[in-house]
mmCIF file of C-alpha atoms and ligand atoms in Angstrom:
data_model
loop_
_atom_site.group_PDB
_atom_site.id
_atom_site.type_symbol
_atom_site.label_atom_id
_atom_site.label_comp_id
_atom_site.label_asym_id
_atom_site.label_seq_id
_atom_site.Cartn_x
_atom_site.Cartn_y
_atom_site.Cartn_z
ATOM 1 C CA MET A 1 -87.589 49.796 -2.287
ATOM 2 C CA PRO A 2 -86.751 50.453 1.414
ATOM 3 C CA LEU A 3 -89.551 49.657 3.829
ATOM 4 C CA ASN A 4 -91.484 52.714 4.839
ATOM 5 C CA LYS A 5 -94.870 51.881 6.337
ATOM 6 C CA ILE A 6 -96.648 48.547 6.321
ATOM 7 C CA LEU A 7 -100.410 47.993 6.238
ATOM 8 C CA ALA A 8 -101.497 44.777 7.946
ATOM 9 C CA VAL A 9 -104.721 42.779 7.819
ATOM 10 C CA GLU A 10 -105.948 40.056 10.190
ATOM 11 C CA THR A 11 -109.107 38.064 9.396
ATOM 12 C CA SER A 12 -108.246 34.545 10.581
ATOM 13 C CA CYS A 13 -111.255 34.075 12.871
ATOM 14 C CA ASP A 14 -114.007 36.467 13.921
ATOM 15 C CA ASP A 15 -112.134 39.770 14.328
ATOM 16 C CA THR A 16 -111.537 42.012 11.322
ATOM 17 C CA SER A 17 -108.487 44.085 12.142
ATOM 18 C CA VAL A 18 -106.298 46.492 10.164
ATOM 19 C CA ALA A 19 -103.196 48.387 11.277
ATOM 20 C CA ILE A 20 -100.396 50.569 9.937
ATOM 21 C CA LEU A 21 -96.900 50.377 11.430
ATOM 22 C CA ASP A 22 -93.821 52.410 10.595
ATOM 23 C CA SER A 23 -90.581 50.683 9.659
ATOM 24 C CA ASN A 24 -89.453 50.578 13.323
ATOM 25 C CA GLY A 25 -92.571 48.651 14.321
ATOM 26 C CA LEU A 26 -94.378 51.607 15.918
ATOM 27 C CA VAL A 27 -98.151 51.179 15.495
ATOM 28 C CA LEU A 28 -99.454 54.369 13.880
ATOM 29 C CA GLY A 29 -103.061 53.214 13.941
ATOM 30 C CA MET A 30 -105.203 50.139 14.378
ATOM 31 C CA ILE A 31 -108.934 49.596 13.904
ATOM 32 C CA SER A 32 -110.700 46.340 14.728
ATOM 33 C CA ALA A 33 -114.298 45.192 14.394
ATOM 34 C CA SER A 34 -115.492 42.171 16.308
ATOM 35 C CA GLN A 35 -118.427 39.961 15.376
ATOM 36 C CA ASP A 36 -119.762 39.787 18.933
ATOM 37 C CA GLY A 37 -123.401 38.789 18.813
ATOM 38 C CA PHE A 38 -123.246 37.437 15.226
ATOM 39 C CA HIS A 39 -122.535 33.855 16.259
ATOM 40 C CA GLU A 40 -124.131 33.677 19.697
ATOM 41 C CA PRO A 41 -127.481 32.177 18.560
ATOM 42 C CA PHE A 42 -125.537 29.253 17.050
ATOM 43 C CA GLY A 43 -123.401 28.515 20.127
ATOM 44 C CA GLY A 44 -120.095 28.873 18.265
ATOM 45 C CA ILE A 45 -118.459 30.575 15.291
ATOM 46 C CA VAL A 46 -120.218 29.867 11.982
ATOM 47 C CA PRO A 47 -117.489 30.030 9.294
ATOM 48 C CA GLU A 48 -119.846 31.228 6.551
ATOM 49 C CA ILE A 49 -121.113 34.126 8.698
ATOM 50 C CA ALA A 50 -117.550 35.023 9.737
ATOM 51 C CA GLY A 51 -116.293 35.138 6.130
ATOM 52 C CA ARG A 52 -119.266 37.225 4.987
ATOM 53 C CA ALA A 53 -118.796 39.733 7.821
ATOM 54 C CA HIS A 54 -115.082 40.123 6.999
ATOM 55 C CA SER A 55 -115.868 40.804 3.365
ATOM 56 C CA GLU A 56 -118.374 43.502 4.343
ATOM 57 C CA LYS A 57 -116.105 45.171 6.876
ATOM 58 C CA LEU A 58 -112.554 44.918 5.568
ATOM 59 C CA LEU A 59 -112.351 47.585 2.824
ATOM 60 C CA PRO A 60 -114.319 50.209 4.793
ATOM 61 C CA LEU A 61 -111.987 49.586 7.768
ATOM 62 C CA ILE A 62 -108.893 50.081 5.590
ATOM 63 C CA GLU A 63 -110.319 53.336 4.221
ATOM 64 C CA LYS A 64 -111.162 54.509 7.726
ATOM 65 C CA LEU A 65 -107.646 53.649 8.931
ATOM 66 C CA LEU A 66 -105.981 55.625 6.124
ATOM 67 C CA ILE A 67 -108.163 58.619 6.925
ATOM 68 C CA SER A 68 -107.623 58.415 10.691
ATOM 69 C CA THR A 69 -103.835 58.131 10.323
ATOM 70 C CA ASP A 70 -103.807 60.864 7.680
ATOM 71 C CA LEU A 71 -101.903 58.576 5.311
ATOM 72 C CA SER A 72 -102.408 57.670 1.652
ATOM 73 C CA TRP A 73 -101.437 54.644 -0.411
ATOM 74 C CA GLU A 74 -98.226 56.430 -1.469
ATOM 75 C CA ASP A 75 -97.076 56.289 2.156
ATOM 76 C CA ILE A 76 -97.524 52.500 2.337
ATOM 77 C CA SER A 77 -94.620 50.499 0.953
ATOM 78 C CA ALA A 78 -95.772 46.946 1.772
ATOM 79 C CA LEU A 79 -98.671 44.836 3.045
ATOM 80 C CA ALA A 80 -98.920 41.936 5.503
ATOM 81 C CA VAL A 81 -101.783 39.509 5.952
ATOM 82 C CA THR A 82 -102.531 36.425 8.035
ATOM 83 C CA SER A 83 -102.419 33.411 5.713
ATOM 84 C CA ARG A 84 -102.613 30.531 8.246
ATOM 85 C CA PRO A 85 -103.871 28.942 10.495
ATOM 86 C CA GLY A 86 -107.554 29.848 10.789
ATOM 87 C CA LEU A 87 -110.948 29.531 9.140
ATOM 88 C CA VAL A 88 -110.225 29.172 5.434
ATOM 89 C CA GLY A 89 -113.158 31.336 4.301
ATOM 90 C CA SER A 90 -112.119 34.096 6.698
ATOM 91 C CA LEU A 91 -108.423 33.922 5.798
ATOM 92 C CA LEU A 92 -109.387 34.002 2.128
ATOM 93 C CA VAL A 93 -111.110 37.387 2.477
ATOM 94 C CA GLY A 94 -107.994 39.017 3.958
ATOM 95 C CA LEU A 95 -105.628 37.261 1.597
ATOM 96 C CA VAL A 96 -107.544 38.019 -1.622
ATOM 97 C CA THR A 97 -107.972 41.652 -0.580
ATOM 98 C CA VAL A 98 -104.273 42.101 0.221
ATOM 99 C CA LYS A 99 -103.122 40.250 -2.881
ATOM 100 C CA THR A 100 -105.377 42.438 -5.055
ATOM 101 C CA LEU A 101 -104.125 45.629 -3.396
ATOM 102 C CA ALA A 102 -100.512 44.483 -3.753
ATOM 103 C CA LEU A 103 -100.992 43.686 -7.438
ATOM 104 C CA SER A 104 -102.896 46.828 -8.354
ATOM 105 C CA LEU A 105 -100.650 49.170 -6.332
ATOM 106 C CA ASN A 106 -97.461 47.335 -7.298
ATOM 107 C CA LYS A 107 -96.354 46.789 -3.698
ATOM 108 C CA PRO A 108 -94.851 43.673 -2.099
ATOM 109 C CA PHE A 109 -96.863 41.675 0.434
ATOM 110 C CA ILE A 110 -96.149 38.935 2.930
ATOM 111 C CA GLY A 111 -98.361 36.153 4.307
ATOM 112 C CA VAL A 112 -97.879 35.745 8.062
ATOM 113 C CA ASN A 113 -98.542 32.748 10.297
ATOM 114 C CA HIS A 114 -101.070 33.934 12.897
ATOM 115 C CA LEU A 115 -99.104 32.217 15.686
ATOM 116 C CA GLU A 116 -95.969 34.017 14.612
ATOM 117 C CA GLY A 117 -97.960 37.228 15.057
ATOM 118 C CA HIS A 118 -98.850 36.214 18.634
ATOM 119 C CA ILE A 119 -95.222 35.203 19.328
ATOM 120 C CA TRP A 120 -93.902 38.710 18.568
ATOM 121 C CA ALA A 121 -96.916 40.578 20.036
ATOM 122 C CA PRO A 122 -95.113 41.316 23.354
ATOM 123 C CA PHE A 123 -92.776 43.577 21.385
ATOM 124 C CA VAL A 124 -95.481 45.456 19.496
ATOM 125 C CA PHE A 125 -95.696 49.041 20.697
ATOM 126 C CA ASP A 126 -97.809 52.093 20.053
ATOM 127 C CA ASN A 127 -95.815 54.289 22.378
ATOM 128 C CA GLU A 128 -92.004 54.570 22.583
ATOM 129 C CA LYS A 129 -92.160 55.049 26.367
ATOM 130 C CA ASP A 130 -93.514 51.674 27.425
ATOM 131 C CA LYS A 131 -92.162 49.278 24.839
ATOM 132 C CA ASN A 132 -90.544 46.017 25.879
ATOM 133 C CA PRO A 133 -86.910 45.624 24.799
ATOM 134 C CA PHE A 134 -86.716 43.593 21.598
ATOM 135 C CA ILE A 135 -85.096 40.176 22.053
ATOM 136 C CA GLU A 136 -84.762 37.322 19.587
ATOM 137 C CA GLU A 137 -84.456 34.284 21.829
ATOM 138 C CA PHE A 138 -86.992 33.473 24.517
ATOM 139 C CA LEU A 139 -89.495 30.969 25.812
ATOM 140 C CA SER A 140 -93.007 31.774 24.623
ATOM 141 C CA LEU A 141 -96.259 30.560 26.148
ATOM 142 C CA VAL A 142 -98.911 31.116 23.478
ATOM 143 C CA VAL A 143 -102.386 30.894 25.009
ATOM 144 C CA SER A 144 -105.270 31.721 22.716
ATOM 145 C CA GLY A 145 -108.719 30.458 21.804
ATOM 146 C CA GLY A 146 -107.273 27.993 19.317
ATOM 147 C CA HIS A 147 -103.791 27.216 20.666
ATOM 148 C CA THR A 148 -101.858 26.479 23.838
ATOM 149 C CA GLN A 149 -98.188 26.036 23.051
ATOM 150 C CA LEU A 150 -94.853 26.364 24.782
ATOM 151 C CA ILE A 151 -92.334 27.420 22.168
ATOM 152 C CA HIS A 152 -88.602 27.943 22.263
ATOM 153 C CA VAL A 153 -88.187 30.959 20.009
ATOM 154 C CA GLN A 154 -84.657 30.787 18.642
ATOM 155 C CA GLY A 155 -84.896 33.758 16.282
ATOM 156 C CA ILE A 156 -87.164 35.111 13.546
ATOM 157 C CA GLY A 157 -88.659 32.085 11.783
ATOM 158 C CA LYS A 158 -87.086 29.553 14.166
ATOM 159 C CA TYR A 159 -89.730 28.200 16.511
ATOM 160 C CA LYS A 160 -89.360 24.897 18.311
ATOM 161 C CA VAL A 161 -92.592 23.663 19.907
ATOM 162 C CA LEU A 162 -91.749 22.144 23.307
ATOM 163 C CA GLY A 163 -95.309 21.224 24.237
ATOM 164 C CA HIS A 164 -98.887 21.898 23.273
ATOM 165 C CA SER A 165 -102.432 21.084 24.311
ATOM 166 C CA ILE A 166 -103.441 17.578 23.349
ATOM 167 C CA ASP A 167 -107.125 18.589 23.305
ATOM 168 C CA ASP A 168 -108.797 21.941 24.119
ATOM 169 C CA ALA A 169 -106.860 25.204 24.108
ATOM 170 C CA ALA A 170 -106.861 27.311 27.298
ATOM 171 C CA GLY A 171 -109.101 29.962 25.729
ATOM 172 C CA GLU A 172 -111.491 27.260 24.577
ATOM 173 C CA ALA A 173 -111.616 25.951 28.155
ATOM 174 C CA PHE A 174 -112.617 29.443 29.352
ATOM 175 C CA ASP A 175 -115.194 29.824 26.575
ATOM 176 C CA LYS A 176 -116.822 26.409 27.085
ATOM 177 C CA PHE A 177 -117.197 26.935 30.830
ATOM 178 C CA ALA A 178 -118.639 30.417 30.292
ATOM 179 C CA LYS A 179 -121.237 28.890 27.993
ATOM 180 C CA ILE A 180 -122.153 26.196 30.543
ATOM 181 C CA ILE A 181 -122.775 28.756 33.280
ATOM 182 C CA GLY A 182 -124.616 31.171 30.965
ATOM 183 C CA LEU A 183 -121.994 33.903 30.531
ATOM 184 C CA GLY A 184 -122.075 33.992 26.710
ATOM 185 C CA TYR A 185 -119.255 33.910 24.159
ATOM 186 C CA PRO A 186 -116.337 34.578 24.248
ATOM 187 C CA GLY A 187 -116.149 33.943 27.967
ATOM 188 C CA GLY A 188 -112.535 34.520 29.058
ATOM 189 C CA LEU A 189 -112.838 38.186 29.906
ATOM 190 C CA VAL A 190 -116.187 37.771 31.749
ATOM 191 C CA ILE A 191 -114.800 34.902 33.828
ATOM 192 C CA ASP A 192 -111.723 37.019 34.621
ATOM 193 C CA GLN A 193 -113.969 39.871 35.822
ATOM 194 C CA LYS A 194 -116.394 37.720 37.853
ATOM 195 C CA ALA A 195 -113.506 35.772 39.412
ATOM 196 C CA LYS A 196 -112.101 38.933 41.011
ATOM 197 C CA VAL A 197 -114.634 38.686 43.854
ATOM 198 C CA GLY A 198 -114.785 34.882 43.978
ATOM 199 C CA ASP A 199 -113.173 32.249 46.206
ATOM 200 C CA VAL A 200 -110.528 30.193 44.375
ATOM 201 C CA LYS A 201 -110.936 27.354 46.891
ATOM 202 C CA LYS A 202 -114.723 27.064 46.911
ATOM 203 C CA TYR A 203 -114.801 24.342 44.243
ATOM 204 C CA SER A 204 -112.078 21.818 43.692
ATOM 205 C CA PHE A 205 -111.270 21.322 40.020
ATOM 206 C CA PRO A 206 -108.559 19.003 38.635
ATOM 207 C CA ARG A 207 -105.194 20.256 37.326
ATOM 208 C CA PRO A 208 -104.705 17.927 34.326
ATOM 209 C CA MET A 209 -101.219 16.771 33.242
ATOM 210 C CA LEU A 210 -99.406 18.499 36.116
ATOM 211 C CA LYS A 211 -97.695 15.293 37.162
ATOM 212 C CA VAL A 212 -96.750 14.324 33.612
ATOM 213 C CA ASP A 213 -93.103 14.852 32.814
ATOM 214 C CA ASN A 214 -93.474 16.845 29.577
ATOM 215 C CA PHE A 215 -94.657 20.279 28.478
ATOM 216 C CA ASP A 216 -97.992 19.176 27.014
ATOM 217 C CA PHE A 217 -101.338 20.432 28.319
ATOM 218 C CA SER A 218 -104.855 19.018 28.478
ATOM 219 C CA PHE A 219 -107.997 20.922 29.402
ATOM 220 C CA SER A 220 -110.867 18.685 28.333
ATOM 221 C CA GLY A 221 -110.884 16.740 31.638
ATOM 222 C CA LEU A 222 -111.181 20.001 33.537
ATOM 223 C CA LYS A 223 -114.162 20.988 31.401
ATOM 224 C CA THR A 224 -115.845 17.616 32.083
ATOM 225 C CA ALA A 225 -115.214 17.918 35.848
ATOM 226 C CA ALA A 226 -116.667 21.420 35.774
ATOM 227 C CA MET A 227 -119.721 20.206 33.846
ATOM 228 C CA ASN A 228 -120.279 17.537 36.493
ATOM 229 C CA THR A 229 -120.034 20.115 39.283
ATOM 230 C CA VAL A 230 -122.430 22.472 37.539
ATOM 231 C CA SER A 231 -124.944 19.764 36.669
ATOM 232 C CA GLY A 232 -125.440 19.241 40.422
ATOM 233 C CA LEU A 233 -126.497 22.882 40.825
ATOM 234 C CA SER A 234 -129.758 24.666 40.000
ATOM 235 C CA TRP A 235 -129.682 27.826 37.810
ATOM 236 C CA GLU A 236 -130.356 29.823 40.963
ATOM 237 C CA GLN A 237 -127.327 28.273 42.679
ATOM 238 C CA ILE A 238 -125.150 28.808 39.596
ATOM 239 C CA LYS A 239 -126.133 32.489 39.538
ATOM 240 C CA GLN A 240 -125.450 32.912 43.261
ATOM 241 C CA ASN A 241 -122.100 31.150 43.051
ATOM 242 C CA THR A 242 -120.892 32.500 39.699
ATOM 243 C CA PRO A 243 -117.900 34.427 41.156
ATOM 244 C CA ASP A 244 -116.727 31.368 43.140
ATOM 245 C CA LEU A 245 -117.231 29.032 40.166
ATOM 246 C CA CYS A 246 -115.282 31.422 37.926
ATOM 247 C CA ALA A 247 -112.469 31.940 40.458
ATOM 248 C CA SER A 248 -112.055 28.212 41.161
ATOM 249 C CA TYR A 249 -112.165 27.234 37.493
ATOM 250 C CA GLN A 250 -109.840 30.031 36.405
ATOM 251 C CA GLU A 251 -107.394 29.085 39.166
ATOM 252 C CA ALA A 252 -107.152 25.521 37.816
ATOM 253 C CA ILE A 253 -106.276 26.788 34.314
ATOM 254 C CA VAL A 254 -103.805 29.365 35.649
ATOM 255 C CA ASP A 255 -102.139 26.783 37.920
ATOM 256 C CA VAL A 256 -101.575 24.422 35.002
ATOM 257 C CA LEU A 257 -100.233 27.163 32.736
ATOM 258 C CA VAL A 258 -97.908 28.622 35.378
ATOM 259 C CA THR A 259 -96.601 25.219 36.515
ATOM 260 C CA LYS A 260 -95.743 24.136 32.967
ATOM 261 C CA LEU A 261 -94.199 27.518 32.197
ATOM 262 C CA LYS A 262 -92.039 27.280 35.339
ATOM 263 C CA ALA A 263 -90.918 23.752 34.423
ATOM 264 C CA ALA A 264 -89.961 24.832 30.894
ATOM 265 C CA SER A 265 -88.162 27.868 32.271
ATOM 266 C CA ASP A 266 -86.278 25.688 34.793
ATOM 267 C CA SER A 267 -85.005 23.641 31.879
ATOM 268 C CA MET A 268 -83.724 26.826 30.165
ATOM 269 C CA PRO A 269 -83.218 29.276 33.057
ATOM 270 C CA TYR A 270 -81.146 31.714 31.004
ATOM 271 C CA LEU A 271 -84.079 32.538 28.698
ATOM 272 C CA PRO A 272 -86.567 35.383 29.212
ATOM 273 C CA VAL A 273 -90.205 34.290 28.984
ATOM 274 C CA THR A 274 -93.191 35.814 27.198
ATOM 275 C CA ILE A 275 -96.886 35.023 27.619
ATOM 276 C CA THR A 276 -99.057 35.948 24.675
ATOM 277 C CA GLY A 277 -102.427 35.342 22.950
ATOM 278 C CA GLY A 278 -105.948 36.207 24.098
ATOM 279 C CA VAL A 279 -105.640 34.417 27.457
ATOM 280 C CA SER A 280 -102.498 36.429 28.295
ATOM 281 C CA ALA A 281 -104.921 39.290 28.998
ATOM 282 C CA ASN A 282 -106.114 37.316 32.044
ATOM 283 C CA SER A 283 -105.417 39.328 35.197
ATOM 284 C CA ARG A 284 -104.882 36.317 37.482
ATOM 285 C CA LEU A 285 -102.441 34.716 35.016
ATOM 286 C CA ARG A 286 -100.547 38.002 34.727
ATOM 287 C CA ASP A 287 -100.332 38.340 38.522
ATOM 288 C CA GLN A 288 -99.213 34.760 39.119
ATOM 289 C CA VAL A 289 -96.612 34.794 36.342
ATOM 290 C CA THR A 290 -95.297 38.176 37.460
ATOM 291 C CA ASN A 291 -94.975 36.981 41.107
ATOM 292 C CA TRP A 292 -93.072 33.901 40.004
ATOM 293 C CA SER A 293 -90.802 35.733 37.558
ATOM 294 C CA ASN A 294 -89.921 38.350 40.175
ATOM 295 C CA MET A 295 -89.033 35.630 42.690
ATOM 296 C CA ALA A 296 -87.169 33.480 40.171
ATOM 297 C CA LYS A 297 -85.514 36.559 38.643
ATOM 298 C CA VAL A 298 -86.608 35.516 35.169
ATOM 299 C CA LYS A 299 -87.354 38.388 32.764
ATOM 300 C CA CYS A 300 -90.965 38.210 31.663
ATOM 301 C CA TYR A 301 -92.869 40.156 29.013
ATOM 302 C CA PHE A 302 -96.579 40.364 28.150
ATOM 303 C CA PRO A 303 -98.159 42.136 25.190
ATOM 304 C CA LYS A 304 -100.047 45.335 25.953
ATOM 305 C CA LEU A 305 -103.711 44.429 26.492
ATOM 306 C CA GLN A 306 -104.804 45.642 23.034
ATOM 307 C CA PHE A 307 -102.257 43.306 21.412
ATOM 308 C CA CYS A 308 -103.222 40.130 23.369
ATOM 309 C CA THR A 309 -106.356 39.132 21.483
ATOM 310 C CA ASP A 310 -106.329 38.889 17.697
ATOM 311 C CA ASN A 311 -105.137 42.116 16.101
ATOM 312 C CA ALA A 312 -103.524 43.296 12.871
ATOM 313 C CA ALA A 313 -100.650 45.143 14.600
ATOM 314 C CA MET A 314 -98.975 41.860 15.577
ATOM 315 C CA ILE A 315 -99.328 40.620 11.979
ATOM 316 C CA GLY A 316 -97.731 43.822 10.705
ATOM 317 C CA PHE A 317 -94.899 43.501 13.239
ATOM 318 C CA ALA A 318 -94.140 39.875 12.285
ATOM 319 C CA GLY A 319 -94.437 40.851 8.604
ATOM 320 C CA LEU A 320 -91.899 43.645 9.125
ATOM 321 C CA LEU A 321 -89.479 41.225 10.793
ATOM 322 C CA ARG A 322 -89.786 38.855 7.847
ATOM 323 C CA MET A 323 -89.596 41.553 5.171
ATOM 324 C CA SER A 324 -86.580 43.191 6.782
ATOM 325 C CA ARG A 325 -84.812 39.893 6.022
ATOM 326 C CA GLY A 326 -85.733 40.257 2.346
ATOM 327 C CA GLU A 327 -88.716 37.888 2.386
ATOM 328 C CA HIS A 328 -91.999 38.410 0.565
ATOM 329 C CA SER A 329 -94.851 36.203 -0.695
ATOM 330 C CA GLU A 330 -96.010 35.358 -4.193
ATOM 331 C CA GLN A 331 -99.505 35.828 -5.666
ATOM 332 C CA SER A 332 -99.865 32.024 -5.646
ATOM 333 C CA LEU A 333 -100.039 32.001 -1.816
ATOM 334 C CA GLY A 334 -103.289 30.459 -0.548
ATOM 335 C CA PRO A 335 -104.853 30.191 2.932
ATOM 336 C CA SER A 336 -104.458 27.131 5.136
ATOM 337 C CA PRO A 337 -106.400 25.977 8.217
ATOM 338 C CA ARG A 338 -103.228 24.507 9.703
ATOM 339 C CA SER A 339 -99.931 25.753 10.991
ATOM 340 C CA LEU A 340 -96.831 24.299 9.348
ATOM 341 C CA ASP A 341 -96.289 21.154 11.391
ATOM 342 C CA ARG A 342 -96.535 19.860 14.926
ATOM 343 C CA ASP A 343 -92.993 20.605 16.071
ATOM 344 C CA PHE A 344 -92.179 23.763 14.230
ATOM 345 C CA ILE A 345 -94.920 26.280 13.598
HETATM 346 O O1 KG4 B 1 -105.812 35.152 20.586
HETATM 347 P P1 KG4 B 1 -107.283 35.194 20.506
HETATM 348 O O2 KG4 B 1 -107.946 36.539 20.283
HETATM 349 O O3 KG4 B 1 -107.849 34.270 19.379
HETATM 350 C C1 KG4 B 1 -107.269 33.101 18.928
HETATM 351 O O4 KG4 B 1 -106.209 33.169 18.247
HETATM 352 O O5 KG4 B 1 -107.849 32.047 19.250
HETATM 353 O O6 KG4 B 1 -107.832 34.541 21.835
HETATM 354 C C2 KG4 B 1 -109.203 34.508 22.119
HETATM 355 C C3 KG4 B 1 -109.382 33.803 23.440
HETATM 356 C C4 KG4 B 1 -110.838 33.509 23.761
HETATM 357 O O7 KG4 B 1 -110.945 32.150 24.096
HETATM 358 C C5 KG4 B 1 -111.122 34.406 24.949
HETATM 359 O O8 KG4 B 1 -112.086 33.883 25.837
HETATM 360 C C6 KG4 B 1 -109.759 34.503 25.589
HETATM 361 O O9 KG4 B 1 -108.865 34.597 24.513
HETATM 362 N N1 KG4 B 1 -109.613 35.672 26.476
HETATM 363 C C7 KG4 B 1 -109.402 35.576 27.810
HETATM 364 C C8 KG4 B 1 -109.354 36.893 28.309
HETATM 365 N N2 KG4 B 1 -109.529 37.743 27.259
HETATM 366 C C9 KG4 B 1 -109.683 36.977 26.141
HETATM 367 N N3 KG4 B 1 -109.264 34.493 28.597
HETATM 368 C C10 KG4 B 1 -109.068 34.704 29.908
HETATM 369 N N4 KG4 B 1 -109.022 35.934 30.470
HETATM 370 C C11 KG4 B 1 -109.160 37.052 29.716
HETATM 371 N N5 KG4 B 1 -109.101 38.263 30.280
HETATM 372 ZN ZN1 ZN B 2 -105.080 34.495 17.859
#
């Protein structure tokens, strides 16, 4: 059966998201529900709560999406769902739901690697006018809450990891600092906003691994240095200096990301670059990368803001790419907390 429209589901962490794309990859509709506030009292995501919330929200969201796009199940020819990596209980909710729908409606489905979704997110579009040109080979900096990876994308399904974080991910570094200075969870966006009126030079934070001659990252030392700085301040001082703390801390993360990206790009100057994942929504990172890419004349693409953080549209887009090559998954597919392996996602 030729691909018509694909319905995609993302439940790998704490966002329940559903989307419908047409066969060209145009997003016809997307609805997401976050679990903001659910996990805050526990200081981090509680897998059991996340899984339960997905199972309560997913089917009503799918129904709402079909109504809002004025589509029925007859219009949907395939399904896509995140199958790895992520919280197993959360992945399981999306996977079991999609597998059941696929079986009962007699439609093919495909399990998608969440990181593969992020990799193609810069090419996801909900408007023909502002879509990025589709390319198949590029250098991708994936910066999310769970991953920081520099990947040489050589085509659909061919991803060579050039470097990755040896400890915390960039998003995790934002979130942990936000928690320390009382900005709640997740903290990346709040830090981004507060930093706009802060002084990037007020506090001096380390730039880990900059001098190391590879494309790996490390953010746990930065977090420790920041904790030491903050422990010397009273709550009153932290409150007064929040914009400066945010700007200085954010600048250290952005510096590391941009420097490593530049170095990787220098080693493959003919390749366009993409920056993707939740942290690619960061305004300072976008500005710094754009300044560099303009100067270096390297083509650079970001996802639209709504496709940076976890979303089902990117899963549908990656699923379409896979299915257009004749791939699909079997009912035996199960969830996995891990990606495929260290060097090749
Ligand atoms: O891609 P994502 O939604 O989830 C994972 O796959 O992990 O990324 C979530 C991360 C969180 O750590 C969040 O704080 C961060 O993205 N984030 C940001 C911004 N918006 C979201 N970090 C920095 N600046 C932002 N504007
Ligand atoms: Zn993600």
